[in-house]
C-alpha cells in the first residue's frame, strides 16, 4: 500500500484529514508530521514524525528513505498570523512548497496536494459568484503567497509533469481541532461562546459575507480531488470550491434558532479589512464539471452539527 505523509498534521485540517485517510487506507500507512515532539491525542492511532518542513535535508531524507508516494502539505501561516510576520509567512508558505515540488519533479513523490485559499482574490475581484478565472490582486501577504504558490504548481505541472492538485478552500468550520489564525475563525469561535452561554464579541461587522465550508465537505473534496483520474484534473493552479456563504448576522440568527438566549456584539478590528478584500460567494462550477464536486452541508445542517458536537 502506498505511504502517505501529511505535513502540518496537527492543525485544523490536518487532524481530520489524517483521521479520514487512515480510515480509508490503513492507520499504518498514513504518517502524520508536524513540529511537536509527539502526536496529539486524536492522532495517536497511527505513525507520527516530528518534521519541520523548512528543514530541507530532513524532509528529503524522510520522504526518500521511507518511500513516501503521496504528500499533503498543510504547513502554513494563515491570513491573520501572516500579517503579523510577513517575511516569515512568505518563507514558510513558499519554501516548503518548493521542497515538495522538487521531490515530485525528481519522481520521489507521485502525487502532491497543496491547499490554496479564497485569499488569492482581492478587492478588484468580482465579489459575487467569483469565477475560477478572474482578476486576482490579493492585498494580504497570505493571499500573495497562495497566488504565487498556485502559479508555481501550474508551472511544475506543465514543465515537469508534476501531479500536483489544489483547492481554494473557503473558511473551514470544524469542531475536532481549532482554527489556526485566520480571518474566518470567528465562524468557529462563535459556537464555543454560544455553548458556554457567553456573549460573542465578533471581530467582523454583521454584514460581512464570506464563503465557508463544513470540514467534512472539505475533507471529502480533498480526497475526491486526489482520487480523480489525472486527465480530469485540468486545472493545476487551484480549483474554486464553495459550500455556503453567510454573514455573522445570518450565522447568529441560525444559532439563535437552537439557543434563543445567544447574544453577539460587533467589534470590528484590523481583520475587517482582510475580510472586505475577499469574495462573498464563489462559483465552483468547474470543480463540479471536472471531478464531480458537490457540497452537502447547508447552513442549518452545519449549525446543527457544530452545536451537537462542539464541547463547551
Ligand atoms: P493550522 O494553522 O490549523 O495548521 C497548520 C499546521 O502546520 C500546524 O499544526 C502547525 O504546527 C504546522 N506547521 C507550521 N509550521 C510548520 C513547519 N515548519 N513544519 C511542519 N509543520 C508546521 O492550518 P489549517 O487551517 O489546518 O490549514 C492548513 C492549510 O490549508 C494551510 O495551507 C492553509 O493556508 C490552508 N487553508 C486553510 C483554510 C482554513 O479555513 N482552515 C482555508 C483556506 C486554506
Ligand atoms: C483564513 O481566514 O486565513 C483562512 C482562509 C480562508 O484561508 N481560513
PDB file of C-alpha atoms and ligand atoms in Angstrom, residues 6-15 33-36 48 50-55 59 73-79 81 88 92-93 113-119 142 145-146 167-174 177-185 188 212-213 215 278, ligand 1:
ATOM      1  CA  UNK A   6       0.561  14.718   5.923  1.00  0.00           C
ATOM      2  CA  UNK A   7       2.815  17.667   6.817  1.00  0.00           C
ATOM      3  CA  UNK A   8       1.112  20.106   9.216  1.00  0.00           C
ATOM      4  CA  UNK A   9      -0.994  17.225  10.528  1.00  0.00           C
ATOM      5  CA  UNK A  10      -1.792  18.753  13.917  1.00  0.00           C
ATOM      6  CA  UNK A  11      -3.736  21.747  12.631  1.00  0.00           C
ATOM      7  CA  UNK A  12      -7.398  22.348  11.855  1.00  0.00           C
ATOM      8  CA  UNK A  13      -7.423  20.478   8.527  1.00  0.00           C
ATOM      9  CA  UNK A  14      -4.570  18.040   9.171  1.00  0.00           C
ATOM     10  CA  UNK A  15      -6.207  16.416  12.183  1.00  0.00           C
ATOM     11  CA  UNK A  33       4.080  15.067  10.588  1.00  0.00           C
ATOM     12  CA  UNK A  34       4.288  18.352  12.463  1.00  0.00           C
ATOM     13  CA  UNK A  35       6.597  20.427  14.647  1.00  0.00           C
ATOM     14  CA  UNK A  36       5.562  18.954  18.010  1.00  0.00           C
ATOM     15  CA  UNK A  48       3.783  10.345  13.738  1.00  0.00           C
ATOM     16  CA  UNK A  50       8.456  15.349  14.174  1.00  0.00           C
ATOM     17  CA  UNK A  51       9.342  17.189  10.966  1.00  0.00           C
ATOM     18  CA  UNK A  52       9.997  20.839  10.127  1.00  0.00           C
ATOM     19  CA  UNK A  53       9.011  21.453   6.514  1.00  0.00           C
ATOM     20  CA  UNK A  54      11.692  24.152   6.282  1.00  0.00           C
ATOM     21  CA  UNK A  55      14.404  21.617   7.146  1.00  0.00           C
ATOM     22  CA  UNK A  59      12.220  16.344   4.697  1.00  0.00           C
ATOM     23  CA  UNK A  73       1.424  19.811   2.516  1.00  0.00           C
ATOM     24  CA  UNK A  74      -0.631  21.784   5.042  1.00  0.00           C
ATOM     25  CA  UNK A  75       2.036  23.685   6.996  1.00  0.00           C
ATOM     26  CA  UNK A  76       1.499  27.433   6.532  1.00  0.00           C
ATOM     27  CA  UNK A  77       0.777  30.686   8.326  1.00  0.00           C
ATOM     28  CA  UNK A  78      -2.831  31.793   7.745  1.00  0.00           C
ATOM     29  CA  UNK A  79      -4.084  35.290   6.966  1.00  0.00           C
ATOM     30  CA  UNK A  81      -0.752  35.380  11.727  1.00  0.00           C
ATOM     31  CA  UNK A  88       8.414  34.501   7.875  1.00  0.00           C
ATOM     32  CA  UNK A  92       7.141  29.143   5.351  1.00  0.00           C
ATOM     33  CA  UNK A  93       4.383  29.285   2.746  1.00  0.00           C
ATOM     34  CA  UNK A 113      -1.755  18.090  -2.512  1.00  0.00           C
ATOM     35  CA  UNK A 114      -1.197  21.732  -1.628  1.00  0.00           C
ATOM     36  CA  UNK A 115      -4.067  23.950  -0.461  1.00  0.00           C
ATOM     37  CA  UNK A 116      -4.737  27.426  -1.725  1.00  0.00           C
ATOM     38  CA  UNK A 117      -7.410  29.777  -0.372  1.00  0.00           C
ATOM     39  CA  UNK A 118     -10.074  32.318  -1.283  1.00  0.00           C
ATOM     40  CA  UNK A 119      -7.371  34.754  -0.068  1.00  0.00           C
ATOM     41  CA  UNK A 142      -1.056  35.256   2.870  1.00  0.00           C
ATOM     42  CA  UNK A 145       1.885  33.644  -1.104  1.00  0.00           C
ATOM     43  CA  UNK A 146      -1.093  31.480  -2.092  1.00  0.00           C
ATOM     44  CA  UNK A 167      -8.241  23.587  -3.836  1.00  0.00           C
ATOM     45  CA  UNK A 168      -9.000  27.202  -2.966  1.00  0.00           C
ATOM     46  CA  UNK A 169     -10.575  26.406   0.387  1.00  0.00           C
ATOM     47  CA  UNK A 170     -13.072  28.889   1.788  1.00  0.00           C
ATOM     48  CA  UNK A 171     -13.177  29.386   5.581  1.00  0.00           C
ATOM     49  CA  UNK A 172     -13.443  25.949   7.152  1.00  0.00           C
ATOM     50  CA  UNK A 173     -15.818  25.194  10.014  1.00  0.00           C
ATOM     51  CA  UNK A 174     -14.906  22.299  12.308  1.00  0.00           C
ATOM     52  CA  UNK A 177      -9.480  20.793  16.009  1.00  0.00           C
ATOM     53  CA  UNK A 178      -9.474  24.585  16.420  1.00  0.00           C
ATOM     54  CA  UNK A 179      -8.610  27.005  13.597  1.00  0.00           C
ATOM     55  CA  UNK A 180      -5.091  28.426  13.466  1.00  0.00           C
ATOM     56  CA  UNK A 181      -5.034  32.202  12.947  1.00  0.00           C
ATOM     57  CA  UNK A 182      -7.381  33.052  10.094  1.00  0.00           C
ATOM     58  CA  UNK A 183      -9.922  35.759   9.325  1.00  0.00           C
ATOM     59  CA  UNK A 184     -12.755  33.238   9.038  1.00  0.00           C
ATOM     60  CA  UNK A 185     -12.026  31.851  12.550  1.00  0.00           C
ATOM     61  CA  UNK A 188     -15.832  28.613  14.641  1.00  0.00           C
ATOM     62  CA  UNK A 212     -17.357  28.944   4.175  1.00  0.00           C
ATOM     63  CA  UNK A 213     -17.358  25.136   4.091  1.00  0.00           C
ATOM     64  CA  UNK A 215     -14.856  20.399   7.382  1.00  0.00           C
ATOM     65  CA  UNK A 278     -12.243  38.660  -0.075  1.00  0.00           C
TER      66      UNK A 278
HETATM   67  P1  LIG B   1      -3.357  25.320  11.006  1.00  0.00           P
HETATM   68  O1  LIG B   1      -2.643  26.575  11.365  1.00  0.00           O
HETATM   69  O2  LIG B   1      -4.504  24.897  11.833  1.00  0.00           O
HETATM   70  O3  LIG B   1      -2.338  24.115  10.922  1.00  0.00           O
HETATM   71  C1  LIG B   1      -1.090  24.229  10.325  1.00  0.00           C
HETATM   72  C2  LIG B   1      -0.177  23.183  10.954  1.00  0.00           C
HETATM   73  O4  LIG B   1       1.109  23.314  10.344  1.00  0.00           O
HETATM   74  C3  LIG B   1       0.011  23.369  12.464  1.00  0.00           C
HETATM   75  O5  LIG B   1      -0.246  22.170  13.147  1.00  0.00           O
HETATM   76  C4  LIG B   1       1.471  23.786  12.590  1.00  0.00           C
HETATM   77  O6  LIG B   1       2.096  23.313  13.776  1.00  0.00           O
HETATM   78  C5  LIG B   1       2.080  23.134  11.361  1.00  0.00           C
HETATM   79  N1  LIG B   1       3.320  23.776  10.960  1.00  0.00           N
HETATM   80  C6  LIG B   1       3.632  25.084  10.994  1.00  0.00           C
HETATM   81  N2  LIG B   1       4.901  25.281  10.600  1.00  0.00           N
HETATM   82  C7  LIG B   1       5.405  24.057  10.309  1.00  0.00           C
HETATM   83  C8  LIG B   1       6.666  23.608   9.868  1.00  0.00           C
HETATM   84  N3  LIG B   1       7.679  24.459   9.658  1.00  0.00           N
HETATM   85  N4  LIG B   1       6.833  22.289   9.650  1.00  0.00           N
HETATM   86  C9  LIG B   1       5.819  21.417   9.876  1.00  0.00           C
HETATM   87  N5  LIG B   1       4.601  21.779  10.325  1.00  0.00           N
HETATM   88  C10 LIG B   1       4.401  23.096  10.535  1.00  0.00           C
HETATM   89  O7  LIG B   1      -3.794  25.491   9.479  1.00  0.00           O
HETATM   90  P2  LIG B   1      -5.013  24.765   8.730  1.00  0.00           P
HETATM   91  O8  LIG B   1      -6.213  25.599   8.931  1.00  0.00           O
HETATM   92  O9  LIG B   1      -5.053  23.322   9.048  1.00  0.00           O
HETATM   93  O10 LIG B   1      -4.568  24.999   7.221  1.00  0.00           O
HETATM   94  C11 LIG B   1      -3.795  24.063   6.509  1.00  0.00           C
HETATM   95  C12 LIG B   1      -3.589  24.593   5.108  1.00  0.00           C
HETATM   96  O11 LIG B   1      -4.851  24.867   4.490  1.00  0.00           O
HETATM   97  C13 LIG B   1      -2.802  25.911   5.037  1.00  0.00           C
HETATM   98  O12 LIG B   1      -2.005  25.909   3.890  1.00  0.00           O
HETATM   99  C14 LIG B   1      -3.883  26.939   4.897  1.00  0.00           C
HETATM  100  O13 LIG B   1      -3.418  28.080   4.244  1.00  0.00           O
HETATM  101  C15 LIG B   1      -4.905  26.210   4.054  1.00  0.00           C
HETATM  102  N6  LIG B   1      -6.243  26.760   4.203  1.00  0.00           N
HETATM  103  C16 LIG B   1      -6.914  26.646   5.380  1.00  0.00           C
HETATM  104  C17 LIG B   1      -8.187  27.199   5.499  1.00  0.00           C
HETATM  105  C18 LIG B   1      -8.962  27.097   6.781  1.00  0.00           C
HETATM  106  O14 LIG B   1     -10.043  27.716   6.895  1.00  0.00           O
HETATM  107  N7  LIG B   1      -8.513  26.333   7.762  1.00  0.00           N
HETATM  108  C19 LIG B   1      -8.764  27.870   4.416  1.00  0.00           C
HETATM  109  C20 LIG B   1      -8.025  28.011   3.246  1.00  0.00           C
HETATM  110  C21 LIG B   1      -6.773  27.426   3.135  1.00  0.00           C
END
